[in-house]
Amino acid sequence: MSSEENLQSVNNKRPNDQVVNTWSIGDSQDVLSKIINELCDLYIKEVMKGNSEYSILHTINHYLANRQQIPEEIINLCLNNQENPIIKYNPIIQNILACCYSYGKWIKKDENQVFFHYKKSAEMNDSIGINGLGRCYENGIGVEKKQS
């Protein structure tokens, strides 16, 4: 399925067609950018409140539900567009994906993917990604735990 088909699928899943979807703005690149920006803004606000990863995922779920979006499709949209610069160079999206894989929220739990996405975020010098990667090494998540 192409990126545009994924976006169309996301926008067509509204249970009530009378609800105005602020993400339906024509150009698929603009839609993807708007979705990513809104998720990142929400994530940052929740981190600044000191909320846990799981709590942040719950807030994202609630936020998307209020916008009549299906979280699984939004996450798959991010996963299927990893080479898109909007996603590829965005440490916050990488952190969100790592959290999803960590808790098995909207996607299958996968410790190797937790490590992979935190590593991508850490490589962009993101402090949350660096911390998450450190936890992976410390706890042997997606990597062999070294005994000291």
PDB file of N, CA and C in Angstrom, residues 28-128:
ATOM      1  N   SER A  28      -1.061  14.763   0.395  1.00  0.00           N
ATOM      2  CA  SER A  28      -0.712  13.723   1.362  1.00  0.00           C
ATOM      3  C   SER A  28       0.521  14.079   2.184  1.00  0.00           C
ATOM      4  N   GLN A  29       1.486  14.769   1.591  1.00  0.00           N
ATOM      5  CA  GLN A  29       2.677  15.180   2.336  1.00  0.00           C
ATOM      6  C   GLN A  29       2.293  16.170   3.435  1.00  0.00           C
ATOM      7  N   ASP A  30       1.369  17.069   3.122  1.00  0.00           N
ATOM      8  CA  ASP A  30       0.892  18.013   4.132  1.00  0.00           C
ATOM      9  C   ASP A  30       0.137  17.297   5.247  1.00  0.00           C
ATOM     10  N   VAL A  31      -0.645  16.297   4.885  1.00  0.00           N
ATOM     11  CA  VAL A  31      -1.389  15.528   5.886  1.00  0.00           C
ATOM     12  C   VAL A  31      -0.412  14.811   6.810  1.00  0.00           C
ATOM     13  N   LEU A  32       0.561  14.131   6.225  1.00  0.00           N
ATOM     14  CA  LEU A  32       1.560  13.421   7.022  1.00  0.00           C
ATOM     15  C   LEU A  32       2.293  14.390   7.944  1.00  0.00           C
ATOM     16  N   SER A  33       2.695  15.522   7.414  1.00  0.00           N
ATOM     17  CA  SER A  33       3.404  16.525   8.206  1.00  0.00           C
ATOM     18  C   SER A  33       2.539  17.021   9.362  1.00  0.00           C
ATOM     19  N   LYS A  34       1.277  17.274   9.099  1.00  0.00           N
ATOM     20  CA  LYS A  34       0.375  17.767  10.147  1.00  0.00           C
ATOM     21  C   LYS A  34       0.181  16.708  11.236  1.00  0.00           C
ATOM     22  N   ILE A  35      -0.016  15.460  10.828  1.00  0.00           N
ATOM     23  CA  ILE A  35      -0.173  14.376  11.796  1.00  0.00           C
ATOM     24  C   ILE A  35       1.067  14.280  12.678  1.00  0.00           C
ATOM     25  N   ILE A  36       2.236  14.268  12.050  1.00  0.00           N
ATOM     26  CA  ILE A  36       3.499  14.143  12.782  1.00  0.00           C
ATOM     27  C   ILE A  36       3.684  15.316  13.732  1.00  0.00           C
ATOM     28  N   ASN A  37       3.442  16.528  13.255  1.00  0.00           N
ATOM     29  CA  ASN A  37       3.609  17.713  14.103  1.00  0.00           C
ATOM     30  C   ASN A  37       2.679  17.675  15.309  1.00  0.00           C
ATOM     31  N   GLU A  38       1.433  17.270  15.103  1.00  0.00           N
ATOM     32  CA  GLU A  38       0.486  17.218  16.218  1.00  0.00           C
ATOM     33  C   GLU A  38       0.867  16.131  17.224  1.00  0.00           C
ATOM     34  N   LEU A  39       1.309  14.978  16.731  1.00  0.00           N
ATOM     35  CA  LEU A  39       1.757  13.923  17.646  1.00  0.00           C
ATOM     36  C   LEU A  39       2.979  14.370  18.436  1.00  0.00           C
ATOM     37  N   CYS A  40       3.906  15.030  17.762  1.00  0.00           N
ATOM     38  CA  CYS A  40       5.126  15.497  18.441  1.00  0.00           C
ATOM     39  C   CYS A  40       4.804  16.545  19.496  1.00  0.00           C
ATOM     40  N   ASP A  41       3.931  17.489  19.159  1.00  0.00           N
ATOM     41  CA  ASP A  41       3.540  18.514  20.132  1.00  0.00           C
ATOM     42  C   ASP A  41       2.904  17.877  21.366  1.00  0.00           C
ATOM     43  N   LEU A  42       2.017  16.926  21.140  1.00  0.00           N
ATOM     44  CA  LEU A  42       1.359  16.238  22.252  1.00  0.00           C
ATOM     45  C   LEU A  42       2.377  15.474  23.094  1.00  0.00           C
ATOM     46  N   TYR A  43       3.279  14.760  22.434  1.00  0.00           N
ATOM     47  CA  TYR A  43       4.315  13.991  23.133  1.00  0.00           C
ATOM     48  C   TYR A  43       5.164  14.916  24.011  1.00  0.00           C
ATOM     49  N   ILE A  44       5.601  16.032  23.464  1.00  0.00           N
ATOM     50  CA  ILE A  44       6.439  16.979  24.214  1.00  0.00           C
ATOM     51  C   ILE A  44       5.685  17.511  25.432  1.00  0.00           C
ATOM     52  N   LYS A  45       4.419  17.882  25.253  1.00  0.00           N
ATOM     53  CA  LYS A  45       3.621  18.381  26.380  1.00  0.00           C
ATOM     54  C   LYS A  45       3.527  17.336  27.491  1.00  0.00           C
ATOM     55  N   GLU A  46       3.314  16.089  27.108  1.00  0.00           N
ATOM     56  CA  GLU A  46       3.183  15.019  28.097  1.00  0.00           C
ATOM     57  C   GLU A  46       4.515  14.732  28.791  1.00  0.00           C
ATOM     58  N   VAL A  47       5.604  14.777  28.051  1.00  0.00           N
ATOM     59  CA  VAL A  47       6.933  14.585  28.656  1.00  0.00           C
ATOM     60  C   VAL A  47       7.209  15.709  29.647  1.00  0.00           C
ATOM     61  N   MET A  48       6.865  16.938  29.266  1.00  0.00           N
ATOM     62  CA  MET A  48       7.102  18.093  30.144  1.00  0.00           C
ATOM     63  C   MET A  48       6.280  17.994  31.434  1.00  0.00           C
ATOM     64  N   LYS A  49       5.154  17.303  31.384  1.00  0.00           N
ATOM     65  CA  LYS A  49       4.344  17.076  32.587  1.00  0.00           C
ATOM     66  C   LYS A  49       4.938  15.975  33.460  1.00  0.00           C
ATOM     67  N   GLY A  50       5.937  15.263  32.932  1.00  0.00           N
ATOM     68  CA  GLY A  50       6.559  14.180  33.680  1.00  0.00           C
ATOM     69  C   GLY A  50       5.819  12.859  33.576  1.00  0.00           C
ATOM     70  N   ASN A  51       4.965  12.727  32.581  1.00  0.00           N
ATOM     71  CA  ASN A  51       4.188  11.494  32.433  1.00  0.00           C
ATOM     72  C   ASN A  51       5.047  10.343  31.924  1.00  0.00           C
ATOM     73  N   SER A  52       4.683   9.144  32.322  1.00  0.00           N
ATOM     74  CA  SER A  52       5.392   7.931  31.905  1.00  0.00           C
ATOM     75  C   SER A  52       5.110   7.640  30.434  1.00  0.00           C
ATOM     76  N   GLU A  53       5.940   6.765  29.854  1.00  0.00           N
ATOM     77  CA  GLU A  53       5.743   6.370  28.457  1.00  0.00           C
ATOM     78  C   GLU A  53       4.348   5.784  28.250  1.00  0.00           C
ATOM     79  N   TYR A  54       3.945   4.897  29.145  1.00  0.00           N
ATOM     80  CA  TYR A  54       2.641   4.256  28.996  1.00  0.00           C
ATOM     81  C   TYR A  54       1.514   5.283  29.083  1.00  0.00           C
ATOM     82  N   SER A  55       1.648   6.224  29.998  1.00  0.00           N
ATOM     83  CA  SER A  55       0.655   7.284  30.140  1.00  0.00           C
ATOM     84  C   SER A  55       0.602   8.148  28.878  1.00  0.00           C
ATOM     85  N   ILE A  56       1.760   8.403  28.293  1.00  0.00           N
ATOM     86  CA  ILE A  56       1.815   9.192  27.057  1.00  0.00           C
ATOM     87  C   ILE A  56       1.094   8.451  25.931  1.00  0.00           C
ATOM     88  N   LEU A  57       1.306   7.143  25.823  1.00  0.00           N
ATOM     89  CA  LEU A  57       0.607   6.364  24.800  1.00  0.00           C
ATOM     90  C   LEU A  57      -0.903   6.409  25.021  1.00  0.00           C
ATOM     91  N   HIS A  58      -1.328   6.371  26.277  1.00  0.00           N
ATOM     92  CA  HIS A  58      -2.758   6.470  26.593  1.00  0.00           C
ATOM     93  C   HIS A  58      -3.308   7.831  26.143  1.00  0.00           C
ATOM     94  N   THR A  59      -2.554   8.890  26.401  1.00  0.00           N
ATOM     95  CA  THR A  59      -2.972  10.232  26.002  1.00  0.00           C
ATOM     96  C   THR A  59      -3.048  10.341  24.479  1.00  0.00           C
ATOM     97  N   ILE A  60      -2.068   9.776  23.788  1.00  0.00           N
ATOM     98  CA  ILE A  60      -2.088   9.775  22.320  1.00  0.00           C
ATOM     99  C   ILE A  60      -3.325   9.029  21.822  1.00  0.00           C
ATOM    100  N   ASN A  61      -3.617   7.888  22.434  1.00  0.00           N
ATOM    101  CA  ASN A  61      -4.797   7.110  22.054  1.00  0.00           C
ATOM    102  C   ASN A  61      -6.069   7.941  22.210  1.00  0.00           C
ATOM    103  N   HIS A  62      -6.201   8.593  23.345  1.00  0.00           N
ATOM    104  CA  HIS A  62      -7.375   9.425  23.625  1.00  0.00           C
ATOM    105  C   HIS A  62      -7.465  10.582  22.626  1.00  0.00           C
ATOM    106  N   TYR A  63      -6.340  11.230  22.375  1.00  0.00           N
ATOM    107  CA  TYR A  63      -6.288  12.359  21.442  1.00  0.00           C
ATOM    108  C   TYR A  63      -6.726  11.927  20.037  1.00  0.00           C
ATOM    109  N   LEU A  64      -6.174  10.816  19.561  1.00  0.00           N
ATOM    110  CA  LEU A  64      -6.521  10.338  18.220  1.00  0.00           C
ATOM    111  C   LEU A  64      -7.982   9.903  18.149  1.00  0.00           C
ATOM    112  N   ALA A  65      -8.475   9.278  19.209  1.00  0.00           N
ATOM    113  CA  ALA A  65      -9.879   8.865  19.239  1.00  0.00           C
ATOM    114  C   ALA A  65     -10.797  10.081  19.144  1.00  0.00           C
ATOM    115  N   ASN A  66     -10.438  11.154  19.838  1.00  0.00           N
ATOM    116  CA  ASN A  66     -11.232  12.381  19.768  1.00  0.00           C
ATOM    117  C   ASN A  66     -11.219  12.994  18.375  1.00  0.00           C
ATOM    118  N   ARG A  67     -10.177  12.718  17.613  1.00  0.00           N
ATOM    119  CA  ARG A  67     -10.073  13.238  16.244  1.00  0.00           C
ATOM    120  C   ARG A  67     -10.554  12.209  15.227  1.00  0.00           C
ATOM    121  N   GLN A  68     -11.178  11.149  15.732  1.00  0.00           N
ATOM    122  CA  GLN A  68     -11.687  10.049  14.931  1.00  0.00           C
ATOM    123  C   GLN A  68     -10.623   9.438  14.020  1.00  0.00           C
ATOM    124  N   GLN A  69      -9.440   9.297  14.571  1.00  0.00           N
ATOM    125  CA  GLN A  69      -8.332   8.647  13.881  1.00  0.00           C
ATOM    126  C   GLN A  69      -8.082   7.298  14.547  1.00  0.00           C
ATOM    127  N   ILE A  70      -7.580   6.364  13.793  1.00  0.00           N
ATOM    128  CA  ILE A  70      -7.306   5.022  14.300  1.00  0.00           C
ATOM    129  C   ILE A  70      -5.810   4.926  14.590  1.00  0.00           C
ATOM    130  N   PRO A  71      -5.431   4.809  15.875  1.00  0.00           N
ATOM    131  CA  PRO A  71      -4.012   4.820  16.242  1.00  0.00           C
ATOM    132  C   PRO A  71      -3.165   3.805  15.482  1.00  0.00           C
ATOM    133  N   GLU A  72      -3.691   2.596  15.292  1.00  0.00           N
ATOM    134  CA  GLU A  72      -2.922   1.571  14.576  1.00  0.00           C
ATOM    135  C   GLU A  72      -2.545   2.040  13.179  1.00  0.00           C
ATOM    136  N   GLU A  73      -3.459   2.739  12.533  1.00  0.00           N
ATOM    137  CA  GLU A  73      -3.186   3.213  11.172  1.00  0.00           C
ATOM    138  C   GLU A  73      -2.182   4.363  11.172  1.00  0.00           C
ATOM    139  N   ILE A  74      -2.247   5.213  12.176  1.00  0.00           N
ATOM    140  CA  ILE A  74      -1.278   6.310  12.269  1.00  0.00           C
ATOM    141  C   ILE A  74       0.118   5.736  12.508  1.00  0.00           C
ATOM    142  N   ILE A  75       0.229   4.772  13.415  1.00  0.00           N
ATOM    143  CA  ILE A  75       1.529   4.150  13.694  1.00  0.00           C
ATOM    144  C   ILE A  75       2.040   3.423  12.457  1.00  0.00           C
ATOM    145  N   ASN A  76       1.166   2.680  11.786  1.00  0.00           N
ATOM    146  CA  ASN A  76       1.585   2.005  10.555  1.00  0.00           C
ATOM    147  C   ASN A  76       1.995   2.998   9.480  1.00  0.00           C
ATOM    148  N   LEU A  77       1.335   4.133   9.437  1.00  0.00           N
ATOM    149  CA  LEU A  77       1.715   5.189   8.502  1.00  0.00           C
ATOM    150  C   LEU A  77       3.152   5.634   8.778  1.00  0.00           C
ATOM    151  N   CYS A  78       3.484   5.805  10.037  1.00  0.00           N
ATOM    152  CA  CYS A  78       4.857   6.181  10.411  1.00  0.00           C
ATOM    153  C   CYS A  78       5.840   5.067  10.069  1.00  0.00           C
ATOM    154  N   LEU A  79       5.470   3.836  10.354  1.00  0.00           N
ATOM    155  CA  LEU A  79       6.362   2.705  10.076  1.00  0.00           C
ATOM    156  C   LEU A  79       6.567   2.495   8.579  1.00  0.00           C
ATOM    157  N   ASN A  80       5.523   2.714   7.800  1.00  0.00           N
ATOM    158  CA  ASN A  80       5.606   2.497   6.355  1.00  0.00           C
ATOM    159  C   ASN A  80       6.257   3.655   5.608  1.00  0.00           C
ATOM    160  N   ASN A  81       6.569   4.726   6.316  1.00  0.00           N
ATOM    161  CA  ASN A  81       7.179   5.898   5.691  1.00  0.00           C
ATOM    162  C   ASN A  81       8.496   6.268   6.367  1.00  0.00           C
ATOM    163  N   GLN A  82       9.253   5.274   6.814  1.00  0.00           N
ATOM    164  CA  GLN A  82      10.497   5.516   7.552  1.00  0.00           C
ATOM    165  C   GLN A  82      11.542   6.280   6.742  1.00  0.00           C
ATOM    166  N   GLU A  83      11.471   6.236   5.430  1.00  0.00           N
ATOM    167  CA  GLU A  83      12.445   6.966   4.615  1.00  0.00           C
ATOM    168  C   GLU A  83      12.009   8.398   4.338  1.00  0.00           C
ATOM    169  N   ASN A  84      10.779   8.739   4.698  1.00  0.00           N
ATOM    170  CA  ASN A  84      10.306  10.104   4.529  1.00  0.00           C
ATOM    171  C   ASN A  84      11.034  10.981   5.548  1.00  0.00           C
ATOM    172  N   PRO A  85      11.659  12.076   5.099  1.00  0.00           N
ATOM    173  CA  PRO A  85      12.424  12.933   6.024  1.00  0.00           C
ATOM    174  C   PRO A  85      11.623  13.414   7.231  1.00  0.00           C
ATOM    175  N   ILE A  86      10.312  13.574   7.064  1.00  0.00           N
ATOM    176  CA  ILE A  86       9.463  14.021   8.174  1.00  0.00           C
ATOM    177  C   ILE A  86       9.522  13.024   9.327  1.00  0.00           C
ATOM    178  N   ILE A  87       9.710  11.760   9.005  1.00  0.00           N
ATOM    179  CA  ILE A  87       9.770  10.699  10.013  1.00  0.00           C
ATOM    180  C   ILE A  87      11.210  10.293  10.296  1.00  0.00           C
ATOM    181  N   LYS A  88      11.977  10.115   9.240  1.00  0.00           N
ATOM    182  CA  LYS A  88      13.353   9.617   9.357  1.00  0.00           C
ATOM    183  C   LYS A  88      14.210  10.488  10.273  1.00  0.00           C
ATOM    184  N   TYR A  89      14.051  11.786  10.196  1.00  0.00           N
ATOM    185  CA  TYR A  89      14.883  12.710  10.969  1.00  0.00           C
ATOM    186  C   TYR A  89      14.142  13.308  12.157  1.00  0.00           C
ATOM    187  N   ASN A  90      13.136  12.600  12.649  1.00  0.00           N
ATOM    188  CA  ASN A  90      12.336  13.092  13.762  1.00  0.00           C
ATOM    189  C   ASN A  90      12.521  12.169  14.969  1.00  0.00           C
ATOM    190  N   PRO A  91      13.339  12.591  15.935  1.00  0.00           N
ATOM    191  CA  PRO A  91      13.588  11.722  17.090  1.00  0.00           C
ATOM    192  C   PRO A  91      12.344  11.465  17.934  1.00  0.00           C
ATOM    193  N   ILE A  92      11.414  12.393  17.951  1.00  0.00           N
ATOM    194  CA  ILE A  92      10.208  12.211  18.767  1.00  0.00           C
ATOM    195  C   ILE A  92       9.362  11.068  18.218  1.00  0.00           C
ATOM    196  N   ILE A  93       9.206  11.017  16.906  1.00  0.00           N
ATOM    197  CA  ILE A  93       8.454   9.915  16.305  1.00  0.00           C
ATOM    198  C   ILE A  93       9.166   8.597  16.570  1.00  0.00           C
ATOM    199  N   GLN A  94      10.490   8.606  16.514  1.00  0.00           N
ATOM    200  CA  GLN A  94      11.244   7.383  16.813  1.00  0.00           C
ATOM    201  C   GLN A  94      11.013   6.954  18.260  1.00  0.00           C
ATOM    202  N   ASN A  95      10.933   7.928  19.180  1.00  0.00           N
ATOM    203  CA  ASN A  95      10.640   7.609  20.585  1.00  0.00           C
ATOM    204  C   ASN A  95       9.234   7.029  20.738  1.00  0.00           C
ATOM    205  N   ILE A  96       8.270   7.620  20.041  1.00  0.00           N
ATOM    206  CA  ILE A  96       6.895   7.112  20.104  1.00  0.00           C
ATOM    207  C   ILE A  96       6.846   5.676  19.585  1.00  0.00           C
ATOM    208  N   LEU A  97       7.525   5.426  18.468  1.00  0.00           N
ATOM    209  CA  LEU A  97       7.547   4.066  17.915  1.00  0.00           C
ATOM    210  C   LEU A  97       8.216   3.091  18.887  1.00  0.00           C
ATOM    211  N   ALA A  98       9.304   3.532  19.528  1.00  0.00           N
ATOM    212  CA  ALA A  98       9.971   2.678  20.520  1.00  0.00           C
ATOM    213  C   ALA A  98       9.012   2.336  21.660  1.00  0.00           C
ATOM    214  N   CYS A  99       8.257   3.323  22.121  1.00  0.00           N
ATOM    215  CA  CYS A  99       7.273   3.084  23.189  1.00  0.00           C
ATOM    216  C   CYS A  99       6.208   2.093  22.738  1.00  0.00           C
ATOM    217  N   CYS A 100       5.725   2.263  21.519  1.00  0.00           N
ATOM    218  CA  CYS A 100       4.703   1.348  20.997  1.00  0.00           C
ATOM    219  C   CYS A 100       5.219  -0.081  20.986  1.00  0.00           C
ATOM    220  N   TYR A 101       6.435  -0.262  20.507  1.00  0.00           N
ATOM    221  CA  TYR A 101       7.026  -1.603  20.483  1.00  0.00           C
ATOM    222  C   TYR A 101       7.296  -2.114  21.894  1.00  0.00           C
ATOM    223  N   SER A 102       7.657  -1.237  22.796  1.00  0.00           N
ATOM    224  CA  SER A 102       7.962  -1.635  24.163  1.00  0.00           C
ATOM    225  C   SER A 102       6.738  -2.205  24.879  1.00  0.00           C
ATOM    226  N   TYR A 103       5.592  -1.569  24.669  1.00  0.00           N
ATOM    227  CA  TYR A 103       4.373  -1.981  25.363  1.00  0.00           C
ATOM    228  C   TYR A 103       3.450  -2.844  24.503  1.00  0.00           C
ATOM    229  N   GLY A 104       3.814  -3.035  23.244  1.00  0.00           N
ATOM    230  CA  GLY A 104       2.930  -3.776  22.350  1.00  0.00           C
ATOM    231  C   GLY A 104       1.645  -3.018  22.090  1.00  0.00           C
ATOM    232  N   LYS A 105       1.740  -1.702  22.083  1.00  0.00           N
ATOM    233  CA  LYS A 105       0.576  -0.836  21.882  1.00  0.00           C
ATOM    234  C   LYS A 105       0.444  -0.519  20.396  1.00  0.00           C
ATOM    235  N   TRP A 106      -0.625  -0.962  19.789  1.00  0.00           N
ATOM    236  CA  TRP A 106      -0.974  -0.757  18.378  1.00  0.00           C
ATOM    237  C   TRP A 106      -0.128  -1.576  17.412  1.00  0.00           C
ATOM    238  N   ILE A 107       0.933  -2.188  17.901  1.00  0.00           N
ATOM    239  CA  ILE A 107       1.784  -3.073  17.108  1.00  0.00           C
ATOM    240  C   ILE A 107       2.285  -4.181  18.029  1.00  0.00           C
ATOM    241  N   LYS A 108       2.809  -5.227  17.428  1.00  0.00           N
ATOM    242  CA  LYS A 108       3.303  -6.357  18.217  1.00  0.00           C
ATOM    243  C   LYS A 108       4.542  -5.946  19.014  1.00  0.00           C
ATOM    244  N   LYS A 109       4.573  -6.345  20.278  1.00  0.00           N
ATOM    245  CA  LYS A 109       5.724  -6.068  21.139  1.00  0.00           C
ATOM    246  C   LYS A 109       6.978  -6.674  20.516  1.00  0.00           C
ATOM    247  N   ASP A 110       8.061  -5.880  20.461  1.00  0.00           N
ATOM    248  CA  ASP A 110       9.291  -6.345  19.816  1.00  0.00           C
ATOM    249  C   ASP A 110      10.478  -5.585  20.409  1.00  0.00           C
ATOM    250  N   GLU A 111      11.245  -6.262  21.256  1.00  0.00           N
ATOM    251  CA  GLU A 111      12.372  -5.615  21.934  1.00  0.00           C
ATOM    252  C   GLU A 111      13.455  -5.159  20.962  1.00  0.00           C
ATOM    253  N   ASN A 112      13.649  -5.891  19.870  1.00  0.00           N
ATOM    254  CA  ASN A 112      14.646  -5.463  18.881  1.00  0.00           C
ATOM    255  C   ASN A 112      14.256  -4.132  18.249  1.00  0.00           C
ATOM    256  N   GLN A 113      12.960  -3.946  18.026  1.00  0.00           N
ATOM    257  CA  GLN A 113      12.489  -2.682  17.455  1.00  0.00           C
ATOM    258  C   GLN A 113      12.546  -1.546  18.481  1.00  0.00           C
ATOM    259  N   VAL A 114      12.340  -1.871  19.749  1.00  0.00           N
ATOM    260  CA  VAL A 114      12.503  -0.857  20.807  1.00  0.00           C
ATOM    261  C   VAL A 114      13.926  -0.313  20.732  1.00  0.00           C
ATOM    262  N   PHE A 115      14.891  -1.219  20.724  1.00  0.00           N
ATOM    263  CA  PHE A 115      16.303  -0.837  20.634  1.00  0.00           C
ATOM    264  C   PHE A 115      16.562  -0.028  19.364  1.00  0.00           C
ATOM    265  N   PHE A 116      16.076  -0.516  18.230  1.00  0.00           N
ATOM    266  CA  PHE A 116      16.302   0.127  16.934  1.00  0.00           C
ATOM    267  C   PHE A 116      15.817   1.576  16.931  1.00  0.00           C
ATOM    268  N   HIS A 117      14.599   1.808  17.406  1.00  0.00           N
ATOM    269  CA  HIS A 117      14.031   3.160  17.346  1.00  0.00           C
ATOM    270  C   HIS A 117      14.659   4.094  18.378  1.00  0.00           C
ATOM    271  N   TYR A 118      14.972   3.582  19.575  1.00  0.00           N
ATOM    272  CA  TYR A 118      15.687   4.434  20.529  1.00  0.00           C
ATOM    273  C   TYR A 118      17.084   4.762  20.005  1.00  0.00           C
ATOM    274  N   LYS A 119      17.718   3.815  19.348  1.00  0.00           N
ATOM    275  CA  LYS A 119      19.049   4.055  18.781  1.00  0.00           C
ATOM    276  C   LYS A 119      18.981   5.152  17.715  1.00  0.00           C
ATOM    277  N   LYS A 120      17.955   5.094  16.861  1.00  0.00           N
ATOM    278  CA  LYS A 120      17.790   6.132  15.835  1.00  0.00           C
ATOM    279  C   LYS A 120      17.604   7.503  16.488  1.00  0.00           C
ATOM    280  N   SER A 121      16.796   7.553  17.526  1.00  0.00           N
ATOM    281  CA  SER A 121      16.565   8.809  18.235  1.00  0.00           C
ATOM    282  C   SER A 121      17.846   9.298  18.911  1.00  0.00           C
ATOM    283  N   ALA A 122      18.555   8.385  19.554  1.00  0.00           N
ATOM    284  CA  ALA A 122      19.808   8.741  20.238  1.00  0.00           C
ATOM    285  C   ALA A 122      20.842   9.264  19.247  1.00  0.00           C
ATOM    286  N   GLU A 123      20.881   8.685  18.057  1.00  0.00           N
ATOM    287  CA  GLU A 123      21.824   9.143  17.029  1.00  0.00           C
ATOM    288  C   GLU A 123      21.531  10.567  16.579  1.00  0.00           C
ATOM    289  N   MET A 124      20.322  11.055  16.872  1.00  0.00           N
ATOM    290  CA  MET A 124      19.956  12.442  16.575  1.00  0.00           C
ATOM    291  C   MET A 124      20.148  13.326  17.809  1.00  0.00           C
ATOM    292  N   ASN A 125      20.870  12.794  18.802  1.00  0.00           N
ATOM    293  CA  ASN A 125      21.181  13.511  20.048  1.00  0.00           C
ATOM    294  C   ASN A 125      19.948  13.885  20.861  1.00  0.00           C
ATOM    295  N   ASP A 126      18.900  13.090  20.767  1.00  0.00           N
ATOM    296  CA  ASP A 126      17.702  13.328  21.557  1.00  0.00           C
ATOM    297  C   ASP A 126      17.892  12.723  22.946  1.00  0.00           C
ATOM    298  N   SER A 127      17.689  13.521  23.987  1.00  0.00           N
ATOM    299  CA  SER A 127      17.953  13.056  25.351  1.00  0.00           C
ATOM    300  C   SER A 127      17.047  11.892  25.755  1.00  0.00           C
ATOM    301  N   ILE A 128      15.799  11.892  25.311  1.00  0.00           N
ATOM    302  CA  ILE A 128      14.900  10.787  25.642  1.00  0.00           C
ATOM    303  C   ILE A 128      15.351   9.525  24.922  1.00  0.00           C
TER     304      ILE A 128
END
